[in-house]
Coordinates of C-alpha atoms and ligand atoms in Angstrom, one line a residue:
M17 CA -26.0 -9.0 -10.4
S18 CA -25.0 -5.5 -10.1
L19 CA -22.2 -5.7 -7.4
A20 CA -18.8 -5.7 -8.5
A21 CA -17.1 -8.8 -8.0
G22 CA -15.0 -9.3 -6.1
G23 CA -16.2 -20.6 10.7
T24 CA -14.7 -23.7 10.5
T25 CA -11.7 -23.6 12.7
G26 CA -9.0 -25.4 13.8
D27 CA -7.8 -29.5 11.4
V28 CA -11.5 -28.8 9.6
Q29 CA -10.4 -25.5 8.0
A30 CA -6.7 -27.0 7.0
R31 CA -8.1 -30.3 6.3
L32 CA -10.2 -27.6 3.3
D33 CA -6.9 -25.4 2.7
L34 CA -4.2 -28.2 2.9
A35 CA -5.9 -31.6 1.6
G36 CA -3.8 -32.6 -1.6
K37 CA -0.6 -29.9 -1.2
H38 CA 2.5 -31.3 -1.7
I39 CA 4.9 -29.7 0.9
V40 CA 8.5 -30.0 1.2
L41 CA 9.2 -30.1 5.4
G42 CA 12.8 -29.1 5.8
L43 CA 13.9 -29.6 9.7
S44 CA 17.7 -28.6 10.3
G45 CA 19.2 -28.8 13.6
G46 CA 17.7 -27.6 16.7
I47 CA 16.0 -29.0 20.0
A48 CA 13.4 -27.8 18.5
C49 CA 13.3 -30.3 15.9
Y50 CA 10.4 -32.4 18.3
K51 CA 7.9 -29.6 17.3
A52 CA 8.6 -30.5 13.5
A53 CA 7.0 -34.8 14.0
D54 CA 4.0 -33.2 15.5
F55 CA 3.5 -30.6 12.6
A56 CA 4.3 -33.7 10.1
R57 CA 2.0 -35.2 11.5
E58 CA -1.0 -32.1 11.4
L59 CA 0.1 -31.6 7.8
V60 CA -0.4 -35.3 6.7
K61 CA -3.8 -35.6 9.4
A62 CA -4.6 -32.5 7.1
G63 CA -4.8 -34.5 4.7
A64 CA -0.9 -33.0 2.6
T65 CA 1.9 -35.3 0.8
V66 CA 5.3 -34.1 2.5
Q67 CA 8.5 -34.5 1.5
V68 CA 10.8 -34.5 4.8
V69 CA 14.6 -33.7 4.5
M70 CA 16.7 -33.1 7.0
T71 CA 20.1 -32.1 7.6
E72 CA 23.0 -33.4 9.6
A73 CA 22.7 -31.3 12.6
A74 CA 18.9 -32.3 12.1
E75 CA 19.4 -35.7 12.2
R76 CA 21.8 -35.3 16.0
F77 CA 17.9 -34.5 17.5
I78 CA 15.2 -36.3 15.6
T79 CA 16.4 -39.3 13.7
A80 CA 14.9 -39.6 9.9
V81 CA 13.1 -43.1 11.0
T82 CA 10.7 -40.8 12.9
L83 CA 9.5 -38.5 10.4
Q84 CA 9.0 -41.0 8.3
A85 CA 6.8 -43.3 10.2
L86 CA 4.9 -39.9 10.6
S87 CA 5.2 -38.9 7.5
L88 CA 4.9 -41.5 5.6
R89 CA 7.8 -41.8 3.0
P90 CA 11.1 -41.9 3.1
V91 CA 13.8 -39.6 4.3
F92 CA 16.3 -37.0 2.3
T93 CA 19.3 -36.8 4.0
N94 CA 21.8 -35.8 1.7
Q95 CA 22.4 -34.2 -2.1
W96 CA 24.3 -37.7 -3.2
D97 CA 21.0 -39.9 -2.6
A98 CA 20.9 -42.4 -5.2
R99 CA 17.1 -43.1 -5.2
A100 CA 16.5 -40.5 -7.8
P101 CA 16.5 -41.9 -11.0
N102 CA 18.4 -39.0 -12.2
N103 CA 20.7 -38.0 -8.6
M104 CA 19.4 -34.7 -8.4
A105 CA 16.8 -34.6 -5.8
H106 CA 17.9 -31.0 -4.7
I107 CA 15.9 -29.9 -7.9
N108 CA 13.2 -33.5 -8.1
L109 CA 12.0 -32.5 -5.0
T110 CA 10.4 -28.9 -5.0
R111 CA 9.3 -29.6 -9.0
E112 CA 5.8 -30.1 -7.5
A113 CA 5.9 -28.5 -4.0
A114 CA 3.4 -26.3 -2.9
A115 CA 6.0 -24.3 -0.7
V116 CA 9.1 -25.5 1.4
V117 CA 8.8 -25.0 5.0
I118 CA 11.7 -24.6 7.2
V119 CA 11.0 -25.9 10.6
P120 CA 12.6 -25.1 12.9
A121 CA 15.0 -23.0 11.0
S122 CA 18.5 -22.3 12.7
A123 CA 20.3 -19.5 13.4
D124 CA 22.5 -21.4 11.0
F125 CA 20.5 -22.8 8.3
L126 CA 19.4 -18.5 8.1
A127 CA 22.6 -18.0 7.7
K128 CA 23.1 -20.1 5.1
L129 CA 19.9 -18.3 2.9
A130 CA 20.5 -15.6 3.6
Q131 CA 24.3 -16.0 1.5
G132 CA 23.1 -18.4 -1.6
R133 CA 25.2 -21.2 0.0
A134 CA 24.2 -24.7 -1.1
D135 CA 26.7 -27.1 0.5
D136 CA 24.1 -29.6 1.2
L137 CA 20.7 -30.8 0.6
L138 CA 17.9 -28.6 2.1
S139 CA 20.1 -25.6 1.7
L140 CA 21.2 -26.8 -1.6
L141 CA 17.0 -27.1 -3.2
C142 CA 15.8 -24.4 -1.1
L143 CA 17.7 -22.2 -3.5
A144 CA 16.9 -24.6 -6.6
R145 CA 13.1 -24.3 -5.9
P146 CA 10.8 -22.6 -8.4
A147 CA 10.8 -19.4 -6.3
E148 CA 6.9 -18.1 -8.3
R149 CA 5.6 -20.9 -7.8
C150 CA 6.8 -22.8 -4.5
P151 CA 6.9 -20.2 -1.9
L152 CA 9.2 -20.7 1.6
L153 CA 8.4 -20.0 4.7
V154 CA 10.8 -20.5 7.9
A155 CA 9.6 -20.7 11.2
P156 CA 13.7 -19.8 13.3
A157 CA 13.7 -21.3 16.7
M158 CA 17.3 -20.4 18.7
N159 CA 18.1 -19.0 21.3
R160 CA 16.8 -15.4 22.8
E161 CA 21.0 -14.2 22.4
M162 CA 21.6 -15.9 19.2
W163 CA 18.2 -14.3 18.4
A164 CA 19.0 -10.7 19.0
H165 CA 22.6 -11.2 17.3
P166 CA 22.8 -8.2 14.4
A167 CA 24.7 -11.0 12.3
T168 CA 20.6 -13.4 13.2
Q169 CA 19.0 -10.4 12.5
R170 CA 20.4 -9.0 9.6
N171 CA 20.1 -12.7 8.4
L172 CA 16.4 -11.9 8.7
A173 CA 16.2 -8.8 7.0
R174 CA 18.5 -10.7 3.7
V175 CA 16.1 -14.1 3.5
R176 CA 12.7 -11.4 3.8
A177 CA 13.7 -9.6 1.1
D178 CA 14.5 -12.7 -0.6
G179 CA 11.1 -13.3 -0.7
A180 CA 10.3 -15.6 2.2
T181 CA 8.3 -15.4 4.8
V182 CA 9.3 -15.4 8.7
L183 CA 6.4 -17.9 10.8
G184 CA 6.7 -16.3 14.7
P185 CA 9.2 -16.6 16.8
G186 CA 7.5 -17.0 19.6
S187 CA 8.7 -15.5 22.8
G188 CA 8.8 -17.0 26.5
D189 CA 10.8 -20.2 28.6
Q190 CA 13.6 -21.4 26.5
A191 CA 15.3 -24.8 26.2
C192 CA 18.0 -23.8 27.5
G193 CA 16.8 -22.0 30.4
E194 CA 16.9 -19.0 29.7
T195 CA 13.2 -17.1 28.6
G196 CA 12.9 -14.9 25.5
D197 CA 12.6 -13.9 21.9
G198 CA 13.5 -17.3 19.3
R199 CA 11.2 -19.8 21.0
M200 CA 9.1 -21.1 17.7
L201 CA 5.8 -21.6 17.8
E202 CA 3.4 -24.2 18.3
P203 CA 2.8 -26.2 15.4
A204 CA -1.2 -25.4 15.5
E205 CA 0.6 -22.2 15.2
L206 CA 2.5 -23.7 11.8
L207 CA -0.2 -24.9 10.6
A208 CA -2.3 -21.7 10.3
D209 CA 0.5 -19.4 9.1
L210 CA 0.4 -22.2 6.8
V211 CA -2.8 -22.0 5.8
A212 CA -2.7 -18.2 5.6
S213 CA 0.5 -18.4 3.5
F214 CA -1.9 -19.1 0.5
Q215 CA -4.3 -16.5 0.9
P216 CA -4.0 -12.9 -2.1
K217 CA -2.5 -10.6 0.4
T218 CA -4.9 -8.1 -1.1
L219 CA -5.5 -6.2 1.9
R220 CA -1.8 -5.3 2.5
G221 CA -1.6 -2.4 4.4
K222 CA -5.0 -1.8 5.8
T223 CA -6.4 -1.3 8.8
L224 CA -9.7 -3.4 9.3
L225 CA -11.6 -2.7 12.5
I226 CA -14.4 -5.8 13.0
T227 CA -17.0 -5.9 15.8
A228 CA -18.3 -9.9 16.0
G229 CA -20.7 -11.9 18.9
P230 CA -24.1 -10.9 21.3
T231 CA -23.8 -8.5 23.4
F232 CA -24.9 -8.8 27.3
E233 CA -26.6 -5.7 29.0
P234 CA -27.6 -6.5 32.7
I235 CA -30.6 -6.2 33.9
D236 CA -29.5 -7.2 37.9
P237 CA -25.9 -8.9 39.0
V238 CA -26.6 -12.0 37.3
R239 CA -29.1 -11.6 34.9
G240 CA -28.8 -9.8 31.5
L241 CA -30.6 -9.9 28.0
T242 CA -28.6 -10.4 25.5
N243 CA -28.6 -13.0 22.2
R244 CA -27.9 -16.9 21.1
S245 CA -25.0 -14.8 18.2
S246 CA -21.9 -17.0 18.5
G247 CA -19.4 -14.7 17.1
K248 CA -17.9 -17.2 14.7
M249 CA -19.1 -15.2 11.3
G250 CA -17.3 -12.0 13.0
F251 CA -14.8 -14.4 13.5
A252 CA -14.0 -15.1 10.9
I253 CA -14.0 -12.6 8.9
A254 CA -11.2 -11.6 11.3
R255 CA -9.0 -14.1 10.1
A256 CA -9.8 -13.9 6.9
A257 CA -8.4 -10.3 7.1
A258 CA -6.2 -11.6 8.8
E259 CA -4.6 -14.0 6.4
A260 CA -5.2 -11.5 3.5
G261 CA -2.3 -8.6 4.7
A262 CA -4.0 -7.1 6.8
A263 CA -4.2 -5.0 10.3
V264 CA -7.3 -6.5 11.4
T265 CA -8.8 -4.9 15.7
L266 CA -11.5 -7.9 16.7
I267 CA -14.3 -6.6 19.4
A268 CA -15.9 -9.0 21.3
G269 CA -18.7 -9.7 22.6
P270 CA -18.7 -12.1 25.6
V271 CA -18.4 -15.1 22.8
H272 CA -16.4 -18.6 23.5
E273 CA -15.2 -18.7 19.7
A274 CA -10.4 -18.9 19.8
S275 CA -9.1 -15.3 18.6
P276 CA -7.0 -15.8 14.9
R277 CA -3.8 -15.2 14.3
G278 CA -2.1 -12.0 14.6
V279 CA -5.4 -10.0 15.4
R280 CA -5.5 -7.7 18.3
R281 CA -8.5 -8.4 20.4
I282 CA -10.5 -6.4 22.9
D283 CA -13.3 -7.5 24.9
V284 CA -16.4 -6.1 25.9
G285 CA -20.0 -7.2 27.9
T286 CA -22.2 -4.2 27.1
A287 CA -23.9 -2.4 23.5
Q288 CA -22.5 1.3 25.6
Q289 CA -19.0 -0.8 25.9
M290 CA -19.1 -2.3 22.0
F291 CA -19.3 1.4 21.0
D292 CA -17.1 3.2 23.4
A293 CA -14.4 1.2 22.1
V294 CA -15.3 1.2 18.5
L295 CA -15.2 5.1 18.4
A296 CA -12.1 5.6 20.0
L297 CA -10.9 3.5 17.0
A298 CA -12.9 3.8 13.9
A299 CA -11.4 6.7 12.5
S300 CA -8.7 5.5 12.0
H301 CA -9.2 2.5 10.7
D302 CA -9.7 1.7 6.8
V303 CA -12.5 -0.6 7.0
F304 CA -15.1 -1.0 9.4
V305 CA -17.0 -4.5 9.7
A306 CA -20.3 -4.1 12.3
T307 CA -20.8 -8.1 12.3
A308 CA -21.9 -7.9 16.4
A309 CA -25.6 -8.7 17.2
V310 CA -26.0 -5.7 19.3
A311 CA -28.5 -5.7 21.5
D312 CA -31.2 -2.6 20.5
W313 CA -32.1 -1.8 24.2
R314 CA -30.4 -2.4 27.6
P315 CA -32.2 -2.2 31.4
A316 CA -33.1 1.4 31.6
M317 CA -31.2 0.9 35.0
C318 CA -29.3 -3.0 36.7
T319 CA -29.8 -2.9 40.0
E320 CA -26.7 -3.4 43.1
H321 CA -28.1 -6.8 44.2
K322 CA -30.2 -10.0 43.0
L323 CA -33.8 -9.2 41.7
K324 CA -36.0 -12.3 44.2
K325 CA -39.3 -13.3 44.2
T326 CA -41.1 -12.0 47.0
G327 CA -44.3 -13.9 46.8
D328 CA -45.5 -10.1 45.4
P329 CA -47.9 -11.0 42.9
K330 CA -47.3 -8.4 41.0
L331 CA -44.1 -9.5 39.2
P332 CA -41.0 -7.7 38.7
S333 CA -41.3 -5.2 35.4
I334 CA -38.1 -4.4 33.2
E335 CA -38.4 -0.8 32.1
L336 CA -35.7 -0.7 28.6
T337 CA -34.3 2.1 27.1
E338 CA -32.5 2.5 23.7
N339 CA -28.5 1.8 22.8
P340 CA -26.7 3.9 20.3
D341 CA -26.3 3.0 17.0
I342 CA -23.3 2.1 16.8
L343 CA -22.5 1.1 12.6
A344 CA -24.6 4.3 11.3
T345 CA -22.5 6.8 14.8
V346 CA -19.3 5.6 12.4
A347 CA -21.0 6.6 8.9
R348 CA -21.5 9.1 10.6
L349 CA -18.0 10.2 11.5
P350 CA -16.2 13.1 9.2
N351 CA -13.3 10.6 8.6
R352 CA -15.1 7.6 8.5
P353 CA -14.1 4.2 7.3
Y354 CA -14.8 2.1 4.3
C355 CA -18.6 0.9 6.9
V356 CA -20.2 -2.8 6.1
G357 CA -22.7 -3.9 7.9
F358 CA -24.6 -7.1 9.0
A359 CA -28.1 -7.6 8.8
A360 CA -29.8 -10.7 10.2
E361 CA -33.5 -11.3 10.0
S362 CA -36.0 -13.7 10.5
H363 CA -38.3 -12.6 7.1
D364 CA -38.3 -9.9 4.3
L365 CA -34.2 -10.0 4.4
L366 CA -33.4 -8.0 1.6
K367 CA -36.4 -5.6 1.8
H368 CA -35.0 -5.3 5.7
A369 CA -31.5 -5.2 4.6
R370 CA -31.6 -2.4 2.1
E371 CA -33.6 -0.1 4.2
K372 CA -31.7 -0.5 6.8
R373 CA -28.4 0.0 4.3
A374 CA -30.2 3.6 3.6
R375 CA -30.9 4.4 7.2
K376 CA -27.4 3.6 8.2
N377 CA -26.0 5.0 5.1
V378 CA -23.3 2.5 4.9
P379 CA -22.1 1.3 0.8
L380 CA -22.3 -2.5 1.8
I381 CA -24.5 -4.1 3.8
V382 CA -24.3 -8.7 4.3
A383 CA -28.0 -10.5 5.0
N384 CA -28.2 -12.9 6.1
F385 CA -30.9 -15.2 8.3
G386 CA -30.4 -14.8 11.7
P387 CA -32.1 -18.2 13.2
A388 CA -30.6 -20.6 11.2
T389 CA -26.9 -18.7 11.1
F390 CA -27.2 -18.6 15.0
S391 CA -24.1 -20.2 15.8
R392 CA -23.8 -22.5 12.7
D393 CA -20.3 -23.3 11.4
D394 CA -22.4 -23.1 7.3
N395 CA -23.7 -20.2 6.3
V396 CA -25.8 -17.9 3.1
L397 CA -24.8 -13.8 2.9
T398 CA -26.3 -11.8 0.3
L399 CA -24.5 -9.1 -0.9
V400 CA -26.5 -5.4 -1.0
D401 CA -25.2 -2.3 -2.3
A402 CA -26.9 1.0 -4.3
S403 CA -26.8 -1.1 -6.8
G404 CA -28.7 -4.8 -6.6
E405 CA -27.7 -8.2 -4.4
R406 CA -25.2 -10.6 -5.1
E407 CA -25.5 -13.8 -3.4
L408 CA -22.4 -15.6 -2.0
P409 CA -24.2 -19.6 -2.1
R410 CA -23.7 -21.3 1.2
A411 CA -20.5 -22.3 2.3
D412 CA -17.9 -22.3 5.8
K413 CA -18.0 -19.3 7.1
L414 CA -14.3 -18.7 6.7
T415 CA -14.9 -19.4 2.9
L416 CA -17.7 -17.0 2.9
A417 CA -15.2 -14.7 5.6
R418 CA -12.8 -14.7 2.4
Q419 CA -15.1 -13.7 -0.1
L420 CA -16.6 -10.7 1.6
V421 CA -12.9 -10.0 1.9
A422 CA -11.6 -9.8 -1.5
E423 CA -15.0 -8.1 -2.1
I424 CA -13.9 -5.6 0.0
A425 CA -10.1 -4.7 -1.1
A426 CA -12.2 -4.9 -5.1
R427 CA -13.6 -1.8 -3.2
L428 CA -11.0 -0.2 -1.9
S429 CA -9.0 -0.2 -4.6
A430 CA -12.4 0.7 -7.3
A431 CA -12.4 3.9 -4.8
A432 CA -8.6 4.4 -4.8
A433 CA -8.7 4.6 -8.5
Ligands
LIG522 O1 -30.6 -2.4 13.6 P1 -29.5 -3.4 13.3 O2 -29.7 -3.8 14.6 O3 -30.9 -3.9 12.1 O4 -28.5 -3.7 12.0 C1 -27.5 -4.1 11.9 C2 -26.2 -4.0 11.7 O5 -26.3 -2.6 12.6 C3 -25.5 -4.7 12.8 O6 -23.9 -4.6 11.4 C4 -24.2 -4.2 13.6 O7 -23.6 -5.3 14.2 C5 -25.2 -2.8 13.7 N1 -25.9 -2.2 14.9 C6 -24.2 -1.1 15.6 N2 -25.3 -1.1 16.6 C7 -26.5 -1.3 17.5 C8 -27.4 -2.1 16.7 C9 -26.9 -2.2 15.3 O8 -23.4 -0.9 15.4 N3 -26.8 -0.3 18.2

């Protein structure tokens, strides 16, 4: 116990993170209000309680009836609403809230926020919320010219400087028929960003390079050597690091996982391709996490055509050659990043992990039982460093990834102190 203290996907994860949280969902005027209805539904499905507040303009685009039905609560639309016993809806509504999320945030509403105006319930409650414990998130949605206008950009910079988190916007086809920036994020993206906003920003300003998944070593044009790694652990670490504020590059072998939000992903096939991609980037990153189950050997040659059965009783044999060790090579770089390796073993886990740490000359190895983790959504990890071991007990892979990220962040700060 001498170490420093330090996936699941989509719906399941949102449920783990949002269950029991109270969210004030504010709608200002814009055609993207139709997406806010879906977002309200996603929040409720994730176990959050949702209080919808709409501006007068929002009610032009979608009715309070729809939002009440989806959020399971009467909607508030004006500051003179007599339902609040003290007639102070603008105060009461945010006192129990974990966050206020404006979906969509129109150009006009952003201008109001920037100026601290309070002439309707929604802007009023944004101003009156206890800012230190109830963050404000805004999801802009507008025509690309409105978005690009210096006034909007000025307002946005002000709103950000005042502490709000800006979600998106995305780019693409717009309801007006034009194409460009200003399109509101989709409900699933908003949900992922809201979940991320609750994570501590322990890696802000840091850059992480992560490998994940198996590699595929071709034998002929249709066959190859690979392993059962799903990439889930590496993808969860990439997501957790991005949630913690890092700029993340994920180098992925052939896997079926969706890219985590905000992560730059480079797909590769063979160990040699992974090696080349990593070595081109490693020295410019603060941290390298080698989660990939890299094939130790590859066929010495890949035949041009598919190997065929010939009827010859002598079976074909495949000569193997060793792949380069990516982690050990990065650990030898003169300006090496902080290196974290993984050890997936079938037996003598800690013994092999300790040997691997010494052999590859890395400060931290994360040990797990290979057969017991591949393709699963949960895992048990043991952190092995120079001074001992510490187990992270069984949990879903994102929870473990967040614990590992906190551990890495603590080690970076200790090294910088
Ligand atoms: O050597 P072994 O495969 O047991 O070591 C596992 C660790 O080394 C993992 O972190 C894995 O990503 C990394 N590794 C590597 N390049 C290899 C083999 C393993 O980076 N060729």
